[in-house]
């Protein structure tokens, strides 16, 4: 554990916690402007969260502890990922946990907790949403693992910090078939995992199409606020991972205040830029039919697998 | 050209070959498939041009130019004409194996290509020979498209994909078959496409469709 790692471990969760609703706000604002609406302003997600947190906590009759614990598990796992993953600095506060498999497992744990909570409500919508989410995650998790694994093959370690450090040392690696294939696969997977278009539409409550919304339909008050906050945090964690795996420019390699400042700025700019691109892209997309989603995900799995294969072929 | 640039360009061209092969398997619209096929021809031409620049061989450069004209220009043009000839259905609607499964099958084919080509690479390890599995994968995916699609036009694309793969392997192993051989092969491929184009047009005129599964009986008229 190094000084720079500890600084990262303290600053990162704070920025993720405070910044992710703003990121969602920026993305909504961009969508609104591109669609010719005025938009609610980038602070709106925070205002919504504040309103929800003040309400009285209620849970539906007949639900068990699974339903009550799920939002906490979701937030907690995402926070741990935000602490350990190298976003701001190249070293991690808890080196061994910043492992590819550990991080993906933590993120999957949150999703599974939410799916279980959806089943726990016993309503038709909750079950339907959970079953759809499981269909998606069955292809998303292996793709996520395999895509990042393609990058770790040439480093010889599945530690995210080592992968990012080696990319910082040798930026030319980014322009190789391995990186390009893995990047495309990872983008598709992130879109699916965070429930954005064209896999899921986060802004509708149309029963035919919803996936994520159906699972959290029974949540209200502070619990709903936690779920909303966690999904915003997951989005920024995924985008940060994407940005740093492929474009690790500006990331802090020492604990000097200047390096930390530059690292922080670069991280925020990169994530905001990626989020804006995602939001702008969504304006031009229609939601995919649910039966076509496995096709999309199978394609991205194949791309990730080809990336791994290519890292052996062309080594 | 320095060695690292050579290796990077070679790898990028190979990556483009792989990606286009997968896209052909993935998409349903025939127009998109033909466009992707043209891009793949271009990637193949770039691959040969990179090899030519590395070997400083004018003959190989000429072959690269020929490949660019034939595979990125002439063949896609002929395919597009075959498609536009009639107001045919523009999508591959019912492949024998559905798209998600065929993508997963392509993953297995990739592994197979890698396993099979290991002894070949061991003969003379170099950046060029290490890319042999890519060529083999493209050939196998082409064969898969050939046997699982129903429309005559997509089968034709599968055949051409297979040929692209074989050509890639050829160039990567020997760094250039002779100019005469390459010309002969290219002419053959062109002839095959021309003949098949006429055949599909005829089939459509006679039967109204080019779905090969429907063509079971012989007719006189």
Short mmCIF file of C-alpha atoms in Angstrom, two decimals:
data_model
loop_
_atom_site.label_atom_id
_atom_site.label_comp_id
_atom_site.label_asym_id
_atom_site.label_seq_id
_atom_site.Cartn_x
_atom_site.Cartn_y
_atom_site.Cartn_z
CA UNK A 1 0.00 0.00 0.00
CA UNK A 2 1.61 3.26 -1.11
CA UNK A 3 0.91 6.89 -0.31
CA UNK A 4 -0.44 7.55 -3.78
CA UNK A 5 -2.69 4.54 -3.47
CA UNK A 6 -4.15 5.79 -0.20
CA UNK A 7 -4.84 9.24 -1.67
CA UNK A 8 -6.63 7.53 -4.57
CA UNK A 9 -8.52 5.29 -2.17
CA UNK A 10 -9.84 8.30 -0.27
CA UNK A 11 -10.54 10.72 -3.11
CA UNK A 12 -12.05 8.26 -5.59
CA UNK A 13 -15.12 7.13 -3.61
CA UNK A 14 -15.89 10.74 -2.65
CA UNK A 15 -15.74 11.89 -6.27
CA UNK A 16 -17.75 8.91 -7.50
CA UNK A 17 -20.37 9.38 -4.79
CA UNK A 18 -20.75 13.11 -5.36
CA UNK A 19 -20.14 13.21 -9.09
CA UNK A 20 -22.17 10.34 -10.50
CA UNK A 21 -25.61 12.01 -10.11
CA UNK A 22 -24.07 15.04 -11.81
CA UNK A 23 -22.87 12.78 -14.65
CA UNK A 24 -26.42 11.45 -15.03
CA UNK A 25 -27.64 15.06 -14.97
CA UNK A 26 -25.22 16.06 -17.71
CA UNK A 27 -26.26 13.09 -19.84
CA UNK A 28 -29.98 13.88 -19.40
CA UNK A 29 -29.33 17.53 -20.20
CA UNK A 30 -27.49 16.62 -23.40
CA UNK A 31 -30.30 14.34 -24.47
CA UNK A 32 -32.86 17.03 -23.69
CA UNK A 33 -31.02 19.68 -25.71
CA UNK A 34 -30.51 17.36 -28.69
CA UNK A 35 -34.20 16.48 -28.63
CA UNK A 36 -35.14 20.17 -28.55
CA UNK A 37 -36.26 20.25 -24.91
CA UNK A 38 -34.99 22.69 -22.30
CA UNK A 39 -33.96 20.00 -19.79
CA UNK A 40 -34.12 20.07 -16.01
CA UNK A 41 -30.52 21.13 -15.37
CA UNK A 42 -27.63 18.98 -14.33
CA UNK A 43 -28.42 19.22 -10.61
CA UNK A 44 -31.82 17.58 -10.99
CA UNK A 45 -30.70 14.01 -10.06
CA UNK A 46 -29.32 15.37 -6.78
CA UNK A 47 -32.59 17.23 -6.09
CA UNK A 48 -34.52 13.99 -6.75
CA UNK A 49 -32.25 12.08 -4.40
CA UNK A 50 -32.66 14.69 -1.66
CA UNK A 51 -36.42 14.54 -2.01
CA UNK A 52 -36.45 10.74 -1.85
CA UNK A 53 -34.11 10.59 1.14
CA UNK A 54 -36.43 12.77 3.22
CA UNK A 55 -39.38 10.44 2.74
CA UNK A 56 -40.51 7.81 5.17
CA UNK A 57 -39.00 4.37 4.47
CA UNK A 58 -41.72 1.86 3.58
CA UNK A 59 -41.49 -1.64 2.21
CA UNK A 60 -44.23 -3.74 0.61
CA UNK A 61 -45.98 -6.26 2.85
CA UNK A 62 -44.57 -9.77 2.61
CA UNK A 63 -41.07 -8.89 1.55
CA UNK A 64 -38.11 -10.28 3.43
CA UNK A 65 -34.68 -9.01 4.42
CA UNK A 66 -33.42 -9.67 0.87
CA UNK A 67 -35.54 -6.79 -0.35
CA UNK A 68 -34.31 -4.43 2.38
CA UNK A 69 -30.62 -5.32 2.14
CA UNK A 70 -30.34 -5.24 -1.66
CA UNK A 71 -29.94 -1.43 -2.05
CA UNK A 72 -27.23 -1.43 0.62
CA UNK A 73 -25.38 -4.31 -1.05
CA UNK A 74 -25.62 -2.52 -4.37
CA UNK A 75 -24.17 0.73 -3.00
CA UNK A 76 -21.55 -1.04 -0.88
CA UNK A 77 -20.16 -3.19 -3.70
CA UNK A 78 -20.01 -0.20 -6.03
CA UNK A 79 -18.21 1.84 -3.37
CA UNK A 80 -15.62 -0.90 -2.85
CA UNK A 81 -15.01 -0.98 -6.60
CA UNK A 82 -14.69 2.82 -6.57
CA UNK A 83 -12.09 2.58 -3.79
CA UNK A 84 -9.89 -0.11 -5.30
CA UNK A 85 -10.00 0.47 -9.06
CA UNK A 86 -7.25 2.78 -10.31
CA UNK A 87 -9.17 5.78 -11.63
CA UNK A 88 -7.18 8.67 -10.25
CA UNK A 89 -3.81 7.07 -9.64
CA UNK A 90 -2.04 4.08 -11.13
CA UNK A 91 -1.69 2.30 -7.82
CA UNK A 92 -4.56 1.02 -5.77
CA UNK A 93 -5.36 1.40 -2.08
CA UNK A 94 -5.96 -2.33 -1.75
CA UNK A 95 -3.76 -3.92 -4.39
CA UNK A 96 -5.00 -7.54 -4.25
CA UNK A 97 -8.67 -6.49 -4.50
CA UNK A 98 -8.04 -4.40 -7.62
CA UNK A 99 -8.04 -7.67 -9.50
CA UNK A 100 -10.04 -8.10 -12.68
CA UNK A 101 -11.97 -11.07 -11.33
CA UNK A 102 -12.63 -9.47 -7.94
CA UNK A 103 -13.93 -6.23 -9.47
CA UNK A 104 -16.21 -7.98 -11.97
CA UNK A 105 -17.48 -10.31 -9.23
CA UNK A 106 -18.24 -7.34 -6.96
CA UNK A 107 -20.20 -5.62 -9.71
CA UNK A 108 -22.06 -8.85 -10.50
CA UNK A 109 -22.88 -9.30 -6.80
CA UNK A 110 -24.72 -5.97 -6.80
CA UNK A 111 -26.73 -6.91 -9.87
CA UNK A 112 -27.64 -10.30 -8.42
CA UNK A 113 -28.74 -8.69 -5.14
CA UNK A 114 -31.07 -6.39 -7.03
CA UNK A 115 -32.44 -9.26 -9.13
CA UNK A 116 -33.12 -11.26 -5.96
CA UNK A 117 -34.91 -8.25 -4.50
CA UNK A 118 -37.03 -8.07 -7.65
CA UNK A 119 -38.00 -11.73 -7.18
CA UNK A 120 -38.62 -11.18 -3.48
CA UNK A 121 -41.46 -8.75 -4.09
CA UNK A 122 -43.48 -11.56 -5.63
CA UNK A 123 -45.07 -9.27 -8.20
CA UNK A 124 -45.28 -10.03 -11.89
CA UNK A 125 -43.15 -7.06 -12.86
CA UNK A 126 -40.38 -7.78 -10.38
CA UNK A 127 -40.05 -11.37 -11.53
CA UNK A 128 -40.13 -10.39 -15.18
CA UNK A 129 -37.46 -7.73 -14.69
CA UNK A 130 -35.25 -10.12 -12.74
CA UNK A 131 -35.56 -12.84 -15.35
CA UNK A 132 -34.67 -10.40 -18.13
CA UNK A 133 -31.77 -9.02 -16.14
CA UNK A 134 -30.43 -12.55 -15.63
CA UNK A 135 -30.72 -13.27 -19.37
CA UNK A 136 -28.63 -10.21 -20.07
CA UNK A 137 -26.09 -10.72 -17.31
CA UNK A 138 -25.46 -14.33 -18.34
CA UNK A 139 -23.76 -13.00 -21.47
CA UNK A 140 -22.52 -9.71 -20.05
CA UNK A 141 -20.33 -11.06 -17.25
CA UNK A 142 -18.25 -13.48 -19.36
CA UNK A 143 -17.82 -10.79 -22.00
CA UNK A 144 -16.65 -8.28 -19.41
CA UNK A 145 -14.15 -10.77 -18.01
CA UNK A 146 -12.88 -11.92 -21.39
CA UNK A 147 -12.55 -8.39 -22.80
CA UNK A 148 -10.39 -7.17 -19.93
CA UNK A 149 -8.57 -10.50 -19.87
CA UNK A 150 -7.46 -9.78 -23.44
CA UNK A 151 -5.63 -6.74 -22.12
CA UNK A 152 -4.14 -8.61 -19.19
CA UNK A 153 -2.60 -11.37 -21.33
CA UNK A 154 0.30 -9.23 -22.52
CA UNK A 155 0.87 -7.81 -19.04
CA UNK A 156 0.87 -11.25 -17.47
CA UNK A 157 -1.28 -10.17 -14.55
CA UNK A 158 -5.00 -9.72 -13.98
CA UNK A 159 -4.39 -6.83 -11.60
CA UNK A 160 -6.09 -3.74 -13.01
CA UNK A 161 -3.36 -1.46 -11.65
CA UNK A 162 -0.66 -3.42 -13.50
CA UNK A 163 -2.67 -3.37 -16.72
CA UNK A 164 -3.13 0.39 -16.55
CA UNK A 165 0.49 1.04 -15.54
CA UNK A 166 1.76 -0.96 -18.51
CA UNK A 167 -0.52 0.96 -20.88
CA UNK A 168 0.79 4.25 -19.46
CA UNK A 169 4.35 3.04 -20.07
CA UNK A 170 3.65 2.01 -23.65
CA UNK A 171 0.82 4.07 -25.17
CA UNK A 172 1.40 2.63 -28.67
CA UNK A 173 -0.30 -0.57 -27.48
CA UNK A 174 -3.67 1.12 -27.62
CA UNK A 175 -3.60 0.97 -31.42
CA UNK A 176 -3.54 -2.78 -31.79
CA UNK A 177 -6.26 -5.15 -32.95
CA UNK A 178 -6.44 -6.60 -29.43
CA UNK A 179 -7.30 -3.22 -27.87
CA UNK A 180 -9.71 -2.24 -30.62
CA UNK A 181 -11.68 -5.50 -30.49
CA UNK A 182 -11.73 -5.46 -26.69
CA UNK A 183 -12.83 -1.80 -26.65
CA UNK A 184 -15.80 -2.45 -28.96
CA UNK A 185 -16.84 -5.47 -26.88
CA UNK A 186 -16.51 -3.51 -23.66
CA UNK A 187 -18.61 -0.60 -24.93
CA UNK A 188 -21.46 -2.94 -25.89
CA UNK A 189 -21.24 -4.67 -22.54
CA UNK A 190 -21.23 -1.43 -20.57
CA UNK A 191 -24.27 -0.21 -22.46
CA UNK A 192 -26.07 -3.46 -21.61
CA UNK A 193 -24.90 -3.63 -18.01
CA UNK A 194 -25.85 -0.07 -17.11
CA UNK A 195 -29.24 -0.43 -18.78
CA UNK A 196 -28.93 2.21 -21.48
CA UNK A 197 -30.30 2.25 -25.01
CA UNK A 198 -30.44 0.13 -27.16
CA UNK A 199 -30.70 -2.65 -24.56
CA UNK A 200 -32.89 -0.97 -21.99
CA UNK A 201 -34.45 2.46 -21.83
CA UNK A 202 -33.83 4.02 -18.42
CA UNK A 203 -36.45 6.74 -18.84
CA UNK A 204 -39.58 4.74 -19.60
CA UNK A 205 -42.03 2.77 -17.56
CA UNK A 206 -43.38 0.80 -20.48
CA UNK A 207 -43.94 -2.74 -19.29
CA UNK A 208 -43.01 -4.35 -22.62
CA UNK A 209 -39.52 -2.95 -22.62
CA UNK A 210 -38.31 -2.28 -19.13
CA UNK A 211 -35.61 -4.36 -17.50
CA UNK A 212 -33.96 -2.39 -14.73
CA UNK A 213 -37.07 -0.34 -13.94
CA UNK A 214 -39.20 -3.45 -13.49
CA UNK A 215 -36.92 -4.78 -10.76
CA UNK A 216 -36.99 -1.59 -8.69
CA UNK A 217 -40.67 -0.81 -9.16
CA UNK A 218 -41.53 -1.64 -5.54
CA UNK A 219 -38.84 0.52 -3.99
CA UNK A 220 -39.78 3.88 -2.47
CA UNK A 221 -38.23 6.64 -0.41
CA UNK A 222 -34.65 6.28 0.85
CA UNK A 223 -34.31 2.75 -0.59
CA UNK A 224 -35.18 4.03 -4.04
CA UNK A 225 -32.69 6.86 -3.55
CA UNK A 226 -29.96 4.32 -2.76
CA UNK A 227 -30.81 2.24 -5.83
CA UNK A 228 -30.81 5.31 -8.07
CA UNK A 229 -27.55 6.54 -6.58
CA UNK A 230 -25.97 3.11 -6.99
CA UNK A 231 -26.96 2.82 -10.63
CA UNK A 232 -25.51 6.29 -11.32
CA UNK A 233 -22.32 5.22 -9.52
CA UNK A 234 -22.12 2.01 -11.51
CA UNK A 235 -22.38 4.00 -14.71
CA UNK A 236 -19.50 6.28 -13.74
CA UNK A 237 -17.41 3.35 -12.49
CA UNK A 238 -17.88 1.49 -15.78
CA UNK A 239 -17.12 4.57 -17.85
CA UNK A 240 -14.05 5.27 -15.71
CA UNK A 241 -12.85 1.70 -16.22
CA UNK A 242 -13.35 2.00 -19.98
CA UNK A 243 -11.53 5.34 -20.09
CA UNK A 244 -8.55 4.20 -18.03
CA UNK A 245 -8.09 0.82 -19.67
CA UNK A 246 -7.83 2.31 -23.14
CA UNK A 247 -6.94 5.99 -22.66
CA UNK A 248 -4.97 6.22 -19.41
CA UNK A 249 -3.55 9.66 -20.23
CA UNK A 250 -3.13 12.07 -17.37
CA UNK A 251 -3.50 9.47 -14.64
CA UNK A 252 -1.40 10.31 -11.56
CA UNK A 253 1.70 8.16 -11.08
CA UNK A 254 3.03 9.93 -7.98
CA UNK A 255 1.49 11.49 -4.86
CA UNK A 256 2.59 15.05 -5.74
CA UNK A 257 -0.35 17.49 -5.42
CA UNK A 258 0.06 18.63 -9.02
CA UNK A 259 -0.02 15.06 -10.35
CA UNK A 260 -3.11 14.30 -8.24
CA UNK A 261 -4.82 17.46 -9.50
CA UNK A 262 -4.07 16.63 -13.13
CA UNK A 263 -5.18 13.05 -12.56
CA UNK A 264 -8.47 14.18 -11.03
CA UNK A 265 -9.15 16.65 -13.84
CA UNK A 266 -8.25 14.12 -16.56
CA UNK A 267 -10.47 11.46 -14.95
CA UNK A 268 -13.48 13.78 -14.67
CA UNK A 269 -13.04 15.11 -18.21
CA UNK A 270 -12.68 11.63 -19.70
CA UNK A 271 -15.73 10.22 -17.92
CA UNK A 272 -17.86 13.28 -18.74
CA UNK A 273 -16.79 13.08 -22.37
CA UNK A 274 -17.59 9.37 -22.62
CA UNK A 275 -20.94 9.94 -20.90
CA UNK A 276 -21.76 12.78 -23.30
CA UNK A 277 -20.88 10.58 -26.30
CA UNK A 278 -23.11 7.82 -24.91
CA UNK A 279 -25.99 10.27 -24.35
CA UNK A 280 -25.58 11.82 -27.81
CA UNK A 281 -25.49 8.34 -29.36
CA UNK A 282 -28.67 7.33 -27.55
CA UNK A 283 -30.62 10.09 -29.27
CA UNK A 284 -30.12 8.33 -32.59
CA UNK A 285 -30.90 4.83 -31.39
CA UNK A 286 -34.14 2.95 -30.99
CA UNK A 287 -34.50 0.23 -28.40
CA UNK A 288 -33.65 -3.23 -29.65
CA UNK A 289 -36.29 -5.93 -29.45
CA UNK A 290 -35.66 -8.04 -26.37
CA UNK A 291 -35.17 -11.15 -28.51
CA UNK A 292 -32.42 -9.43 -30.47
CA UNK A 293 -30.48 -8.48 -27.33
CA UNK A 294 -28.80 -11.93 -26.92
CA UNK A 295 -27.67 -11.61 -30.54
CA UNK A 296 -26.00 -8.28 -29.79
CA UNK A 297 -24.40 -9.66 -26.65
CA UNK A 298 -23.26 -12.86 -28.37
CA UNK A 299 -21.60 -10.63 -30.95
CA UNK A 300 -19.79 -8.65 -28.31
CA UNK A 301 -18.76 -11.88 -26.57
CA UNK A 302 -17.29 -13.12 -29.84
CA UNK A 303 -15.40 -9.84 -30.28
CA UNK A 304 -13.99 -10.15 -26.76
CA UNK A 305 -12.99 -13.74 -27.43
CA UNK A 306 -11.36 -12.72 -30.70
CA UNK A 307 -9.46 -10.07 -28.77
CA UNK A 308 -8.07 -12.73 -26.43
CA UNK A 309 -7.36 -15.03 -29.36
CA UNK A 310 -5.63 -12.20 -31.23
CA UNK A 311 -3.45 -11.45 -28.23
CA UNK A 312 -2.15 -15.01 -28.57
CA UNK A 313 -2.05 -15.06 -32.41
CA UNK A 314 -0.25 -11.79 -32.87
CA UNK A 315 1.92 -11.85 -29.78
CA UNK B 1 9.77 0.91 -42.71
CA UNK B 2 10.92 -0.02 -39.23
CA UNK B 3 10.11 -3.42 -37.77
CA UNK B 4 7.69 -2.23 -35.09
CA UNK B 5 5.66 -0.18 -37.58
CA UNK B 6 5.60 -3.19 -39.89
CA UNK B 7 4.31 -5.46 -37.16
CA UNK B 8 1.71 -2.91 -36.04
CA UNK B 9 0.37 -2.32 -39.55
CA UNK B 10 0.31 -6.05 -40.20
CA UNK B 11 -1.59 -6.67 -36.97
CA UNK B 12 -4.06 -3.88 -37.69
CA UNK B 13 -4.80 -5.25 -41.15
CA UNK B 14 -5.32 -8.72 -39.65
CA UNK B 15 -7.60 -7.24 -37.00
CA UNK B 16 -9.67 -5.57 -39.72
CA UNK B 17 -9.92 -8.90 -41.58
CA UNK B 18 -11.21 -10.63 -38.45
CA UNK B 19 -13.63 -7.86 -37.59
CA UNK B 20 -15.16 -7.73 -41.07
CA UNK B 21 -15.55 -11.51 -41.15
CA UNK B 22 -17.46 -11.37 -37.88
CA UNK B 23 -19.60 -8.47 -39.10
CA UNK B 24 -20.59 -10.45 -42.20
CA UNK B 25 -21.78 -13.23 -39.91
CA UNK B 26 -23.56 -10.76 -37.63
CA UNK B 27 -25.55 -8.52 -39.96
CA UNK B 28 -28.64 -9.55 -41.90
CA UNK B 29 -29.03 -6.85 -44.55
CA UNK B 30 -27.40 -7.98 -47.77
CA UNK B 31 -26.41 -4.40 -48.72
CA UNK B 32 -24.49 -4.02 -45.46
CA UNK B 33 -22.87 -7.42 -45.94
CA UNK B 34 -21.64 -6.44 -49.39
CA UNK B 35 -20.24 -3.15 -48.08
CA UNK B 36 -18.41 -4.94 -45.27
CA UNK B 37 -17.06 -7.42 -47.81
CA UNK B 38 -15.62 -4.51 -49.80
CA UNK B 39 -13.91 -3.21 -46.65
CA UNK B 40 -12.46 -6.65 -46.08
CA UNK B 41 -11.05 -6.66 -49.61
CA UNK B 42 -9.41 -3.34 -48.82
CA UNK B 43 -7.93 -4.74 -45.60
CA UNK B 44 -6.53 -7.69 -47.54
CA UNK B 45 -4.98 -5.31 -50.08
CA UNK B 46 -3.42 -3.27 -47.24
CA UNK B 47 -2.03 -6.48 -45.74
CA UNK B 48 -0.35 -7.43 -49.02
CA UNK B 49 0.89 -3.87 -49.54
CA UNK B 50 2.47 -3.88 -46.07
CA UNK B 51 4.18 -7.18 -46.88
CA UNK B 52 5.32 -5.70 -50.22
CA UNK B 53 6.79 -2.63 -48.53
CA UNK B 54 8.55 -4.83 -46.00
CA UNK B 55 10.04 -7.11 -48.65
CA UNK B 56 10.65 -4.21 -51.06
CA UNK B 57 9.09 -6.28 -53.82
CA UNK B 58 7.52 -4.44 -56.75
CA UNK B 59 5.82 -7.63 -57.89
CA UNK B 60 4.02 -7.98 -54.57
CA UNK B 61 3.03 -4.30 -54.79
CA UNK B 62 1.40 -4.97 -58.16
CA UNK B 63 -0.45 -7.93 -56.64
CA UNK B 64 -1.69 -5.66 -53.82
CA UNK B 65 -3.02 -3.17 -56.36
CA UNK B 66 -4.68 -6.01 -58.27
CA UNK B 67 -6.32 -7.32 -55.09
CA UNK B 68 -7.59 -3.84 -54.23
CA UNK B 69 -9.18 -3.43 -57.67
CA UNK B 70 -10.68 -6.92 -57.76
CA UNK B 71 -11.79 -7.51 -54.17
CA UNK B 72 -12.65 -4.00 -53.03
CA UNK B 73 -13.99 -2.81 -56.41
CA UNK B 74 -15.05 -5.36 -59.00
CA UNK B 75 -16.47 -8.19 -56.86
CA UNK B 76 -18.58 -5.94 -54.57
CA UNK B 77 -19.81 -4.13 -57.68
CA UNK B 78 -20.90 -7.39 -59.27
CA UNK B 79 -22.58 -8.49 -56.03
CA UNK B 80 -24.40 -5.19 -55.76
CA UNK B 81 -25.60 -5.53 -59.34
CA UNK B 82 -26.84 -9.03 -58.66
CA UNK B 83 -28.74 -7.67 -55.66
CA UNK B 84 -30.18 -4.65 -57.47
CA UNK B 85 -31.15 -6.67 -60.55
CA UNK B 86 -34.54 -7.47 -59.13
CA UNK B 87 -36.48 -6.14 -56.20
CA UNK B 88 -35.35 -9.16 -54.24
CA UNK B 89 -35.71 -9.58 -50.51
CA UNK B 90 -32.83 -7.59 -49.10
CA UNK B 91 -32.28 -9.53 -45.91
CA UNK B 92 -31.07 -12.94 -44.98
CA UNK B 93 -34.23 -13.78 -43.12
CA UNK B 94 -33.94 -17.41 -42.19
CA UNK B 95 -30.39 -18.68 -41.82
CA UNK B 96 -30.24 -22.39 -40.98
CA UNK B 97 -28.45 -21.58 -37.72
CA UNK B 98 -29.67 -18.48 -35.92
CA UNK B 99 -27.35 -15.51 -35.65
CA UNK B 100 -26.55 -15.79 -31.93
CA UNK B 101 -25.62 -19.47 -32.28
CA UNK B 102 -23.57 -18.87 -35.39
CA UNK B 103 -21.61 -16.16 -33.57
CA UNK B 104 -20.83 -18.63 -30.79
CA UNK B 105 -19.91 -21.22 -33.43
CA UNK B 106 -17.52 -18.67 -34.90
CA UNK B 107 -15.82 -18.44 -31.50
CA UNK B 108 -15.23 -22.22 -31.59
CA UNK B 109 -13.97 -21.99 -35.17
CA UNK B 110 -11.44 -19.36 -34.04
CA UNK B 111 -10.10 -21.70 -31.37
CA UNK B 112 -9.93 -24.51 -33.93
CA UNK B 113 -7.99 -22.32 -36.36
CA UNK B 114 -5.55 -21.38 -33.62
CA UNK B 115 -5.02 -24.98 -32.55
CA UNK B 116 -4.61 -26.28 -36.09
CA UNK B 117 -2.12 -23.64 -37.20
CA UNK B 118 0.28 -24.06 -34.27
CA UNK B 119 2.54 -26.59 -36.11
CA UNK B 120 2.61 -24.27 -39.15
CA UNK B 121 3.77 -21.33 -37.04
CA UNK B 122 6.38 -23.47 -35.31
CA UNK B 123 8.04 -24.14 -38.70
CA UNK B 124 9.14 -20.50 -39.09
CA UNK B 125 8.05 -18.13 -36.33
CA UNK B 126 7.81 -14.53 -37.56
CA UNK B 127 5.23 -11.74 -37.22
CA UNK B 128 3.74 -12.70 -40.59
CA UNK B 129 3.38 -16.43 -39.88
CA UNK B 130 1.94 -15.73 -36.45
CA UNK B 131 -1.02 -14.12 -38.15
CA UNK B 132 -1.85 -17.37 -39.99
CA UNK B 133 -4.70 -18.25 -37.56
CA UNK B 134 -6.43 -15.03 -38.64
CA UNK B 135 -6.47 -16.13 -42.27
CA UNK B 136 -7.60 -19.61 -41.28
CA UNK B 137 -10.39 -18.17 -39.12
CA UNK B 138 -11.65 -16.05 -42.00
CA UNK B 139 -11.63 -19.12 -44.26
CA UNK B 140 -13.53 -21.20 -41.68
CA UNK B 141 -16.10 -18.47 -41.04
CA UNK B 142 -16.53 -18.18 -44.82
CA UNK B 143 -17.19 -21.90 -45.02
CA UNK B 144 -19.68 -21.62 -42.16
CA UNK B 145 -21.53 -18.81 -43.97
CA UNK B 146 -21.49 -20.90 -47.13
CA UNK B 147 -23.18 -23.90 -45.50
CA UNK B 148 -25.66 -22.15 -43.21
CA UNK B 149 -27.18 -19.43 -45.38
CA UNK B 150 -30.10 -19.93 -47.70
CA UNK B 151 -29.92 -17.06 -50.15
CA UNK B 152 -27.68 -17.65 -53.13
CA UNK B 153 -26.11 -14.22 -52.68
CA UNK B 154 -25.07 -14.75 -49.06
CA UNK B 155 -23.63 -18.13 -50.00
CA UNK B 156 -21.64 -16.36 -52.68
CA UNK B 157 -20.33 -13.93 -50.07
CA UNK B 158 -19.39 -16.93 -47.92
CA UNK B 159 -17.46 -18.43 -50.82
CA UNK B 160 -15.61 -15.15 -51.40
CA UNK B 161 -14.90 -14.86 -47.67
CA UNK B 162 -13.35 -18.33 -47.78
CA UNK B 163 -11.26 -17.30 -50.74
CA UNK B 164 -10.12 -14.15 -48.91
CA UNK B 165 -9.03 -16.33 -46.00
CA UNK B 166 -7.12 -18.71 -48.24
CA UNK B 167 -5.39 -15.82 -49.99
CA UNK B 168 -4.44 -14.33 -46.62
CA UNK B 169 -2.91 -17.59 -45.45
CA UNK B 170 -1.08 -17.90 -48.77
CA UNK B 171 0.52 -14.48 -48.50
CA UNK B 172 1.37 -14.86 -44.83
CA UNK B 173 3.08 -18.23 -45.28
CA UNK B 174 5.13 -17.69 -48.42
CA UNK B 175 5.22 -13.89 -48.52
CA UNK B 176 3.84 -13.94 -52.02
CA UNK B 177 2.89 -16.65 -54.44
CA UNK B 178 4.11 -15.74 -57.88
CA UNK B 179 2.37 -12.97 -59.77
CA UNK B 180 1.21 -15.43 -62.43
CA UNK B 181 -0.36 -17.76 -59.86
CA UNK B 182 -2.12 -14.92 -58.10
CA UNK B 183 -3.44 -13.57 -61.39
CA UNK B 184 -4.74 -17.00 -62.32
CA UNK B 185 -6.51 -17.44 -58.99
CA UNK B 186 -8.03 -13.96 -59.16
CA UNK B 187 -9.33 -14.60 -62.67
CA UNK B 188 -10.86 -17.86 -61.51
CA UNK B 189 -12.64 -16.15 -58.64
CA UNK B 190 -13.91 -13.41 -60.95
CA UNK B 191 -15.22 -16.02 -63.38
CA UNK B 192 -16.94 -17.95 -60.60
CA UNK B 193 -18.68 -14.80 -59.43
CA UNK B 194 -19.74 -13.87 -62.95
CA UNK B 195 -21.11 -17.36 -63.60
CA UNK B 196 -22.89 -17.45 -60.24
CA UNK B 197 -24.32 -14.01 -60.85
CA UNK B 198 -25.81 -15.15 -64.13
CA UNK B 199 -27.04 -18.30 -62.43
CA UNK B 200 -28.78 -16.43 -59.62
CA UNK B 201 -30.39 -14.07 -62.11
CA UNK B 202 -31.62 -17.07 -64.09
CA UNK B 203 -32.86 -18.80 -60.97
CA UNK B 204 -34.80 -15.76 -59.96
CA UNK B 205 -36.32 -15.39 -63.39
CA UNK B 206 -37.41 -19.03 -63.36
CA UNK B 207 -38.46 -19.51 -59.78
CA UNK B 208 -38.99 -15.99 -58.50
CA UNK B 209 -36.58 -16.50 -55.63
CA UNK B 210 -33.02 -17.57 -54.99
CA UNK B 211 -33.68 -19.48 -51.81
CA UNK B 212 -31.76 -22.65 -52.54
CA UNK B 213 -33.80 -24.83 -50.21
CA UNK B 214 -36.87 -24.28 -52.35
CA UNK B 215 -35.11 -25.60 -55.46
CA UNK B 216 -35.79 -29.29 -55.10
CA UNK B 217 -37.24 -30.41 -58.38
CA UNK B 218 -36.18 -30.06 -61.98
CA UNK B 219 -38.44 -28.25 -64.38
CA UNK B 220 -38.50 -27.98 -68.12
CA UNK B 221 -39.72 -24.48 -68.69
#
